[in-house]
Coordinates of N, CA and C in Angstrom, one line a residue:
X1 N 112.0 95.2 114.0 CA 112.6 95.4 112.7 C 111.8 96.5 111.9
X2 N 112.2 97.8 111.3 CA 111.8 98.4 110.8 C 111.5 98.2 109.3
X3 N 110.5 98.8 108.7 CA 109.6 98.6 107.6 C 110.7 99.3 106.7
X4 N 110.5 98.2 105.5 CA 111.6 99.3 104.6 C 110.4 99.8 103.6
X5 N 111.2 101.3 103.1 CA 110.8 102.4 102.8 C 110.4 102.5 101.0
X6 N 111.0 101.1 100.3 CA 111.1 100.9 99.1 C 110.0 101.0 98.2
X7 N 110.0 101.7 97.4 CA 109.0 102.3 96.0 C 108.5 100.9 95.1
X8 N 109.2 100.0 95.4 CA 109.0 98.8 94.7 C 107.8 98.7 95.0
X9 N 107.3 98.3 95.7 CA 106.2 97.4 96.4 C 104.6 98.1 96.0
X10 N 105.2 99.4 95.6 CA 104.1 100.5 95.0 C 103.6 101.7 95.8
X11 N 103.2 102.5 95.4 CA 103.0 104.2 96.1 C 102.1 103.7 97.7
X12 N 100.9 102.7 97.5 CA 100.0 102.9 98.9 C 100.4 102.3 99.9
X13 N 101.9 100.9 99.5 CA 103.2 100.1 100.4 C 103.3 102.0 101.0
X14 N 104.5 102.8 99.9 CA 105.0 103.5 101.0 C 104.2 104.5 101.6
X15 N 102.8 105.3 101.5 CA 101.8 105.8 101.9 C 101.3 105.3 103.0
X16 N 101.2 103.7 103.2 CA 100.4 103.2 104.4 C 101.9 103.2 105.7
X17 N 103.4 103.1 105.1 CA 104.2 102.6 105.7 C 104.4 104.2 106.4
X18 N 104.4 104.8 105.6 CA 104.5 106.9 106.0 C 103.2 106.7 107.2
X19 N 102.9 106.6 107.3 CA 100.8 106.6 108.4 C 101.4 106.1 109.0
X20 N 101.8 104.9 109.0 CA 102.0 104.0 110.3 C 103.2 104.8 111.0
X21 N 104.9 105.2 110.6 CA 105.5 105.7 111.2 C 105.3 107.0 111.8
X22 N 104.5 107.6 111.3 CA 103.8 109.1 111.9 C 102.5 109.4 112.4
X23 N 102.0 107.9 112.9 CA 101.3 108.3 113.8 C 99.8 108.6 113.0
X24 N 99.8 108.1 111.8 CA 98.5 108.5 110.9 C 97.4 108.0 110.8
X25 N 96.4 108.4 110.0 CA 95.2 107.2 109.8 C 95.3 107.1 108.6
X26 N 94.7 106.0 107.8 CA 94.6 105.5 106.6 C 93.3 105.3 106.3
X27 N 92.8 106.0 104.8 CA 91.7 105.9 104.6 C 91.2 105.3 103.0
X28 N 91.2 104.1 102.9 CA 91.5 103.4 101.3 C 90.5 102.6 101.2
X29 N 89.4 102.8 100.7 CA 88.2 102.4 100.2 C 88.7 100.8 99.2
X30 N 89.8 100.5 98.9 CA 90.2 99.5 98.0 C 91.9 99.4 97.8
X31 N 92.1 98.8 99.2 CA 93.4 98.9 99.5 C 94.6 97.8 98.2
X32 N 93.4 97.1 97.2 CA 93.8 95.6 96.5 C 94.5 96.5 95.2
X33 N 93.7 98.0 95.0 CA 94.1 98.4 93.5 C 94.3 99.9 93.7
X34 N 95.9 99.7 93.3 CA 96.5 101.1 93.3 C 96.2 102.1 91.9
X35 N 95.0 101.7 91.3 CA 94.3 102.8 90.7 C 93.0 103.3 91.2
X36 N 93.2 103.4 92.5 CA 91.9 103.6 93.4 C 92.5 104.8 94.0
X37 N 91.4 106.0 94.4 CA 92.4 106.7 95.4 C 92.2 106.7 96.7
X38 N 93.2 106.9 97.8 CA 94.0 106.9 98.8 C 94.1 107.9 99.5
X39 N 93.5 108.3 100.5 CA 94.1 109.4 101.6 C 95.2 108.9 102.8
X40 N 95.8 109.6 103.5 CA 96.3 109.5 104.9 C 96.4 110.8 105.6
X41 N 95.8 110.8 106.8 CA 95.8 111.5 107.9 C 96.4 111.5 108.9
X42 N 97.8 113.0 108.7 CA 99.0 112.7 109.4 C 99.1 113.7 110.5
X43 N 99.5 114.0 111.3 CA 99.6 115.0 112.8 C 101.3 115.7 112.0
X44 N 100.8 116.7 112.5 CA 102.3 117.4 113.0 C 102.7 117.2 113.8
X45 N 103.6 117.2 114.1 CA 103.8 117.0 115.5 C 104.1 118.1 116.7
X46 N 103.5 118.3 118.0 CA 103.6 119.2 118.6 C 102.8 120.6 118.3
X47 N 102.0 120.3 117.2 CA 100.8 121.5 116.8 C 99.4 121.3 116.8
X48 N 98.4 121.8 116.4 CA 97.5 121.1 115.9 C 97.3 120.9 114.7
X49 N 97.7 120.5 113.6 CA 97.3 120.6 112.6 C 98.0 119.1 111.8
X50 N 96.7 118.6 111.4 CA 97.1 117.6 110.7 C 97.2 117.6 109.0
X51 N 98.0 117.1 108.8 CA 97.8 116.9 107.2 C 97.0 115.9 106.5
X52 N 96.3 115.9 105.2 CA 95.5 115.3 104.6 C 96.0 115.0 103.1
X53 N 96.8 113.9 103.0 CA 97.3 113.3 101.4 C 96.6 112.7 101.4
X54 N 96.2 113.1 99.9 CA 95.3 112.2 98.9 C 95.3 112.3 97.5
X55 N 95.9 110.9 97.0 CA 96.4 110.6 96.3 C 95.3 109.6 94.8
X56 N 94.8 111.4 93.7 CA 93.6 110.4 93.2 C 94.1 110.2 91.4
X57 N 94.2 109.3 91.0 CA 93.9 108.5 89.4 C 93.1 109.7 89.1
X58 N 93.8 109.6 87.5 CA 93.2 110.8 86.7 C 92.0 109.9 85.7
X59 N 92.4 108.4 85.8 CA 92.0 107.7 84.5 C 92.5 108.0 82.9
X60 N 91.7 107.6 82.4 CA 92.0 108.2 80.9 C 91.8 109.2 80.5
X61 N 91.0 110.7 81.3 CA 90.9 112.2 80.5 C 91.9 113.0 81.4
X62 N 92.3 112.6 82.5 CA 93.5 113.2 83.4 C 94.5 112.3 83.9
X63 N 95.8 113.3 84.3 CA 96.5 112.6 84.7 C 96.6 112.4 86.3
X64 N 97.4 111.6 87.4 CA 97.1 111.5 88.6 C 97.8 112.4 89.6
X65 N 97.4 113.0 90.5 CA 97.6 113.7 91.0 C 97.8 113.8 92.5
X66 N 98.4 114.3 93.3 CA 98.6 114.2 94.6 C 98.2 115.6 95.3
X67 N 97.4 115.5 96.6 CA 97.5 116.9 97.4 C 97.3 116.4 98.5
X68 N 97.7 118.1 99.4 CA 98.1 117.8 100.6 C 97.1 119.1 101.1
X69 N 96.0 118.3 102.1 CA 95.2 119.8 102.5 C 95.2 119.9 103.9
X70 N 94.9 120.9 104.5 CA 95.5 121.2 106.3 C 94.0 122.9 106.3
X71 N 93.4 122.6 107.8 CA 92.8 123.6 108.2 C 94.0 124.2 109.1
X72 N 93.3 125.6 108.9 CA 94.1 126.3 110.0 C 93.3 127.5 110.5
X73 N 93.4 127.8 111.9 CA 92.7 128.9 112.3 C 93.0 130.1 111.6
X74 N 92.5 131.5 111.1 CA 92.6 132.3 110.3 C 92.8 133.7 111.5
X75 N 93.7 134.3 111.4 CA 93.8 135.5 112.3 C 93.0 136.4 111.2
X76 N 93.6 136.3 110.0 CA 93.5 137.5 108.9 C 92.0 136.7 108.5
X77 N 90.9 136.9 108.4 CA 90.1 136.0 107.2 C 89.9 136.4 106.2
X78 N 90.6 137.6 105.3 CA 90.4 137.9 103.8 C 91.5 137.3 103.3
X79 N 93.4 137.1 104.0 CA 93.7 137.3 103.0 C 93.9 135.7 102.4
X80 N 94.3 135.6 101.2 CA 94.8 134.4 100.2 C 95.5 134.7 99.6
X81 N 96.4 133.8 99.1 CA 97.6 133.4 98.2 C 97.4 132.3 97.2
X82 N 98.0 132.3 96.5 CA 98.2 131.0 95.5 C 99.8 131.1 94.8
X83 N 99.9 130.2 94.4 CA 101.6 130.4 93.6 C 101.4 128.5 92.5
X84 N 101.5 129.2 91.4 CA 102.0 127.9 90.4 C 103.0 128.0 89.7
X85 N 103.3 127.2 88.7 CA 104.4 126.8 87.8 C 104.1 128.3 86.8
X86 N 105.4 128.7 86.0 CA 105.0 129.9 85.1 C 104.3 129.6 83.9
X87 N 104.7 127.9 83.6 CA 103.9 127.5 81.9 C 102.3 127.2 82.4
X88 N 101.6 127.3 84.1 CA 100.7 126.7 84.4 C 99.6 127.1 83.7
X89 N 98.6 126.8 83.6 CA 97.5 127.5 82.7 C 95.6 127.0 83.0
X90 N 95.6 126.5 84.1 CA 94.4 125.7 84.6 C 94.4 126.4 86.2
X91 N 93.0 125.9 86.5 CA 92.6 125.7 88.2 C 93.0 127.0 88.7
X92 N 94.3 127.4 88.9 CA 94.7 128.4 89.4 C 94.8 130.0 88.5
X93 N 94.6 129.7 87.4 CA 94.7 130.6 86.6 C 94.5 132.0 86.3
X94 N 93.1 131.5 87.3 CA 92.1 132.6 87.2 C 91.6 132.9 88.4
X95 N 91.8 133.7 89.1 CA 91.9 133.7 90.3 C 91.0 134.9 90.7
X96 N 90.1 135.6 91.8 CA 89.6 136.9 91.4 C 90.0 137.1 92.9
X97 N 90.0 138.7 93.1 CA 90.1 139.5 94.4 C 91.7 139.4 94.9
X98 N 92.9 139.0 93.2 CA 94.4 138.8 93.9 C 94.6 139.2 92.8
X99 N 96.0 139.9 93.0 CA 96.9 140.7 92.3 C 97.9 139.3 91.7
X100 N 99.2 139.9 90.7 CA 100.0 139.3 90.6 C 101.1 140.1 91.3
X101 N 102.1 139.0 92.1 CA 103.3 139.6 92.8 C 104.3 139.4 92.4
X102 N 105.7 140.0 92.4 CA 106.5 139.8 92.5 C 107.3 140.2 93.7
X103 N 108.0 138.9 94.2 CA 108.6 138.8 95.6 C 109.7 139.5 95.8
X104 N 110.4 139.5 95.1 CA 112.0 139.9 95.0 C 113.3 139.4 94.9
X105 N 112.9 138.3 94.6 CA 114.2 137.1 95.3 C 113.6 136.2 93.1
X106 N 114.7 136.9 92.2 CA 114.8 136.4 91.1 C 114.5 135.3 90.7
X107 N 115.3 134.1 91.0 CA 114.9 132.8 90.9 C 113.3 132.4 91.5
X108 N 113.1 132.5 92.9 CA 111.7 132.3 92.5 C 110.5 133.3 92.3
X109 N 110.9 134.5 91.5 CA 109.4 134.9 90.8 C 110.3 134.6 89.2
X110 N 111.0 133.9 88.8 CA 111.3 133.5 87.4 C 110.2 131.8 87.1
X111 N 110.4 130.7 88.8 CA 109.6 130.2 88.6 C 107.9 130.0 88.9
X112 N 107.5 130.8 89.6 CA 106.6 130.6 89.7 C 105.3 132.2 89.5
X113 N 104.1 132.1 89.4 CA 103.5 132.9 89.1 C 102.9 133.1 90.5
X114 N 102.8 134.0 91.7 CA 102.9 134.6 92.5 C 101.4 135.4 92.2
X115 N 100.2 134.9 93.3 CA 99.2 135.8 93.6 C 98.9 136.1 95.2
X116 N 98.2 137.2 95.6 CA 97.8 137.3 96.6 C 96.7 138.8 96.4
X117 N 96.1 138.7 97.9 CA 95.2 139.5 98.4 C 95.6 141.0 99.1
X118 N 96.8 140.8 99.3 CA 98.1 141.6 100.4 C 98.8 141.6 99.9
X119 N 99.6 142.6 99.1 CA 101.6 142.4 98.6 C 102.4 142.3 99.9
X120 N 102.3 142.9 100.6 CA 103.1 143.4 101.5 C 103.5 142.2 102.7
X121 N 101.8 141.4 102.7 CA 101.8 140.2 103.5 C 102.4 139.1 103.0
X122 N 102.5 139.1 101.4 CA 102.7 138.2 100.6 C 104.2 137.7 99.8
X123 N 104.9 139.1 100.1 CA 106.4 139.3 100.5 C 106.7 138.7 101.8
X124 N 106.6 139.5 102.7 CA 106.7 139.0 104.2 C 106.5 137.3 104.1
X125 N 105.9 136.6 103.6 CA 105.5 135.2 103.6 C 107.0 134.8 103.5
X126 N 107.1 135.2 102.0 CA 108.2 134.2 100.9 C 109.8 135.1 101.3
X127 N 109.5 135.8 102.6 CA 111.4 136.5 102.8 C 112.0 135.6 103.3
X128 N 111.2 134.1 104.1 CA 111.7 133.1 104.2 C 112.3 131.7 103.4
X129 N 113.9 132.2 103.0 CA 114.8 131.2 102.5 C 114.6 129.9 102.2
X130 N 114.5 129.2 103.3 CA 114.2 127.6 103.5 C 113.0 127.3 102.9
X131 N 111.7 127.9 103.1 CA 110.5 127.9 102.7 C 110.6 128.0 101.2
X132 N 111.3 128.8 100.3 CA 111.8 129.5 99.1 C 112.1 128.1 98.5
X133 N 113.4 127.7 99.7 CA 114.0 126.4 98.7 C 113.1 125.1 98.4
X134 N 112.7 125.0 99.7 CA 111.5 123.6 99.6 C 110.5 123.8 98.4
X135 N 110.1 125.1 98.5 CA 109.1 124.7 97.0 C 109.8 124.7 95.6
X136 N 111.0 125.4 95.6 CA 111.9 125.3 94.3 C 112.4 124.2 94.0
X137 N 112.3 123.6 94.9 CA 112.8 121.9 94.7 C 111.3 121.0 94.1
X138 N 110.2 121.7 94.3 CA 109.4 121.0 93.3 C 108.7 121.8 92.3
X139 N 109.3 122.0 91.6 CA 109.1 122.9 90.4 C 107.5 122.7 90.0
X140 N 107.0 122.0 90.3 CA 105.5 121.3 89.2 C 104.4 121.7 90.4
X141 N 105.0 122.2 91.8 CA 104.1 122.4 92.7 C 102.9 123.8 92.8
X142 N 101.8 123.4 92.8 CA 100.6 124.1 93.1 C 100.4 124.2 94.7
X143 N 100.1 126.1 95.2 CA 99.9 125.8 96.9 C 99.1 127.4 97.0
X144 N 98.2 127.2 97.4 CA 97.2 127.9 97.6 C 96.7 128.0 99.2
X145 N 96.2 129.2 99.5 CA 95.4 129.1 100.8 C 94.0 130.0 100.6
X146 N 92.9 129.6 101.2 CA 92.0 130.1 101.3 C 91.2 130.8 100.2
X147 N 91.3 130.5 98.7 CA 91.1 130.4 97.2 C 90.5 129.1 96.9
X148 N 90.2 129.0 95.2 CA 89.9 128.0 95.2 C 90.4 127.4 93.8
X149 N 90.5 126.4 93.9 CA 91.3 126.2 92.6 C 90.2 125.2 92.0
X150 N 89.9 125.5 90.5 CA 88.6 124.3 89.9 C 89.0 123.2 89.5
X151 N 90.3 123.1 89.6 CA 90.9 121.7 89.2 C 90.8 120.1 90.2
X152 N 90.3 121.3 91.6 CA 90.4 120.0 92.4 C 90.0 120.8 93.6
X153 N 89.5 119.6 94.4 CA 88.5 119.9 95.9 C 88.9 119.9 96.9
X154 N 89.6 120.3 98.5 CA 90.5 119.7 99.5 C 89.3 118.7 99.7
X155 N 90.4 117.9 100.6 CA 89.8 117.0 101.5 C 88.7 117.2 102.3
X156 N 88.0 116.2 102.4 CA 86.7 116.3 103.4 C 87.1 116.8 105.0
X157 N 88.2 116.3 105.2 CA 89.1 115.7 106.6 C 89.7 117.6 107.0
X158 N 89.8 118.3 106.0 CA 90.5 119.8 105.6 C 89.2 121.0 105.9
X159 N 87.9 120.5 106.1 CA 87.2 121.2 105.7 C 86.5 121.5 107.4
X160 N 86.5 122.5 108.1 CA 86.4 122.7 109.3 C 85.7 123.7 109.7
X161 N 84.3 124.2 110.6 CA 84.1 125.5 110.9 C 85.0 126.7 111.4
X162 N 85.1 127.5 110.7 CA 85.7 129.2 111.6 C 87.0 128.5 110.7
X163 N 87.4 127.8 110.1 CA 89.0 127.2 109.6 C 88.8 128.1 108.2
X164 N 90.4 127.9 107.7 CA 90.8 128.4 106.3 C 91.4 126.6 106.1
X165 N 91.4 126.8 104.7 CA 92.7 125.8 104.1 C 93.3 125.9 103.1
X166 N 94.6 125.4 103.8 CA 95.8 125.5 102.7 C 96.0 124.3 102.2
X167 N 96.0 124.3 101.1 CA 96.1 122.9 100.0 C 97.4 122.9 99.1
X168 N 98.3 122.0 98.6 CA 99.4 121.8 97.7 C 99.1 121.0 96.9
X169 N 99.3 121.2 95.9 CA 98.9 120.0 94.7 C 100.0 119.5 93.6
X170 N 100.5 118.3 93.2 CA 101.8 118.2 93.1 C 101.2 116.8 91.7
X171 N 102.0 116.8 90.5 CA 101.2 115.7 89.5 C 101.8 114.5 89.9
X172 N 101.2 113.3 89.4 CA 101.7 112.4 89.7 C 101.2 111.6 91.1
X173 N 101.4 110.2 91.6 CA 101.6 109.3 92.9 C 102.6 109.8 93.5
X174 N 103.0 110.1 94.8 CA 104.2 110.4 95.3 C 104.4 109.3 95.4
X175 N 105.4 108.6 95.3 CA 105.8 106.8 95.7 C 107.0 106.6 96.5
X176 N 107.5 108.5 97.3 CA 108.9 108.0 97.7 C 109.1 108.6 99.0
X177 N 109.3 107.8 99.8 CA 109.0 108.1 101.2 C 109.2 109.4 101.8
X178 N 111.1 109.1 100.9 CA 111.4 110.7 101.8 C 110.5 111.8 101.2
X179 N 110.3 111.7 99.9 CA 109.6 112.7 99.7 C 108.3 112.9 100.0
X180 N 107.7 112.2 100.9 CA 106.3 112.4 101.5 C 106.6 113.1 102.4
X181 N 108.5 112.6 103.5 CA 108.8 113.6 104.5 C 108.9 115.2 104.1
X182 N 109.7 115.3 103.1 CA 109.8 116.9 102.4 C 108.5 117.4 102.2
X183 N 107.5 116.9 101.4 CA 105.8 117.4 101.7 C 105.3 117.9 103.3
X184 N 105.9 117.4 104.1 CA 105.1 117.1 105.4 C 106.0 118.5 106.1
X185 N 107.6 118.8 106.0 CA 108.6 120.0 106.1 C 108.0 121.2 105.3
X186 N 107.7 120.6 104.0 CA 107.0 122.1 103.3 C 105.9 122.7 103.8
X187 N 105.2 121.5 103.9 CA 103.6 122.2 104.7 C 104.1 122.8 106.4
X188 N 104.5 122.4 106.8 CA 104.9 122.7 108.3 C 105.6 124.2 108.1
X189 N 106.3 124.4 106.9 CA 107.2 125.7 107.3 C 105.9 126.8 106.7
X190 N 105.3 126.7 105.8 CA 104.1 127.5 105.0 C 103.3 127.8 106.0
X191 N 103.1 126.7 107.2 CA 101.9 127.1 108.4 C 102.5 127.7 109.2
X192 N 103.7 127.6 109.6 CA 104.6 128.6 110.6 C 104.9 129.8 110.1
X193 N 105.0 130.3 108.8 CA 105.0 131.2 108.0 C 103.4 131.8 107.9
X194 N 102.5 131.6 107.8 CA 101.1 132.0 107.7 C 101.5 132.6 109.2
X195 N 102.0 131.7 110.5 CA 101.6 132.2 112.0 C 102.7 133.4 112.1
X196 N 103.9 133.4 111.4 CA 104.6 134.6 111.5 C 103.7 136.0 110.9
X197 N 103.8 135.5 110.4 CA 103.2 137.3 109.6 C 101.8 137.5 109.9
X198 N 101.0 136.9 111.0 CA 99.8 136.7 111.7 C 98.6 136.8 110.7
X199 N 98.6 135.7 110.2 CA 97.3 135.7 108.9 C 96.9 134.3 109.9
X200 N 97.6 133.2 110.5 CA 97.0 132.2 111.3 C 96.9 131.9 112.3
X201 N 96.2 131.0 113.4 CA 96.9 131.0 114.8 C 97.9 129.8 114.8
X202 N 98.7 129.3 115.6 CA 99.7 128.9 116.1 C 98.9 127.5 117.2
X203 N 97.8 127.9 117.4 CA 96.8 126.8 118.5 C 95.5 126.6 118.2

């Protein structure tokens, strides 16, 4: 009998239930209180590269927040990207050794603010559609690679010799399954996209 998927039960119900169907590890220092934070360590499938959600309480000076971090071998090792919301105004804000871009495709340089190291690589990234739509669908989404954002740290689990990492950062508990799947499709198309335009390896 399969586990159901339901948000009732609370965000680290459907986080432990996402690990378990994919093959993940769970890593919850205080599994009794969901104001504690939460990782899971998930595989792609058929690649190497795992994903790292972790999911930390802002308390009372912040609010709570979710990211998703992933090493990856670096073909290119200079360049980086970042892309936030256009009202954003933290962490990513200030960025040094990146330009501001505009892609070409209206709708998303209306939403988001567009940096990189490379224009040309950085176009090339975002001429992919699907990739285009999956982040437009989370309007509030932060995704950076190999930068650093002061708002927040990747994961321990992300942090690898001779690696880069790309990190997403998103406000809020995610508490909804499918949309842990859509996180897991976003990151997957961004890393296959890094291996197209050869800024990553593929193995």
């Amino acid at each position: 009998m399969s586990k159901l998927h339901s948000r009732m039960y609370g965000w680290k119900y459907v986080w432990n239930t996402f690990a378990e169907e994919h093959q993940g590890e769970v890593d919850d220092p205080n599994p009794d209180s969901s104001h504690e934070p939460m990782s899971i360590h998930v595989p792609l499938p058929e690649t190497p590269w795992i994903l790292s959600y972790t999911m930390s309480p802002g308390g009372k000076t912040k609010s709570d927040h979710t990211q998703v971090d992933v090493s990856y071998t670096p073909l290119d090792q200079a360049f980086k990207f970042a892309i936030h919301p256009e009202q954003f105004h933290h962490g990513l804000s200030k960025l040094l050794g990146m330009q501001d871009i505009v892609v070409g495709h209206d709708d998303f340089d209306k939403a988001f603010i567009i940096k990189g190291s490379d224009e040309n690589i950085v176009k090339n990234l975002f001429e992919d559609a699907a990739l285009r739509r999956l982040l437009l669908d989370e309007p509030s989404v932060q995704l950076w690679a190999h930068c650093e954002n002061t708002d927040s740290s990747p994961s321990s689990r992300a942090l690898r010799p001779d690696c880069n990492t790309l990190s997403l950062r998103l406000k809020g508990a995610v508490d909804d399954f499918e949309r842990l799947k859509t996180i897991q499709k976003l990151m997957h198309r961004i890393l296959a996209s890094l291996c197209r335009v050869e800024v990553a390896a593929a193995n």
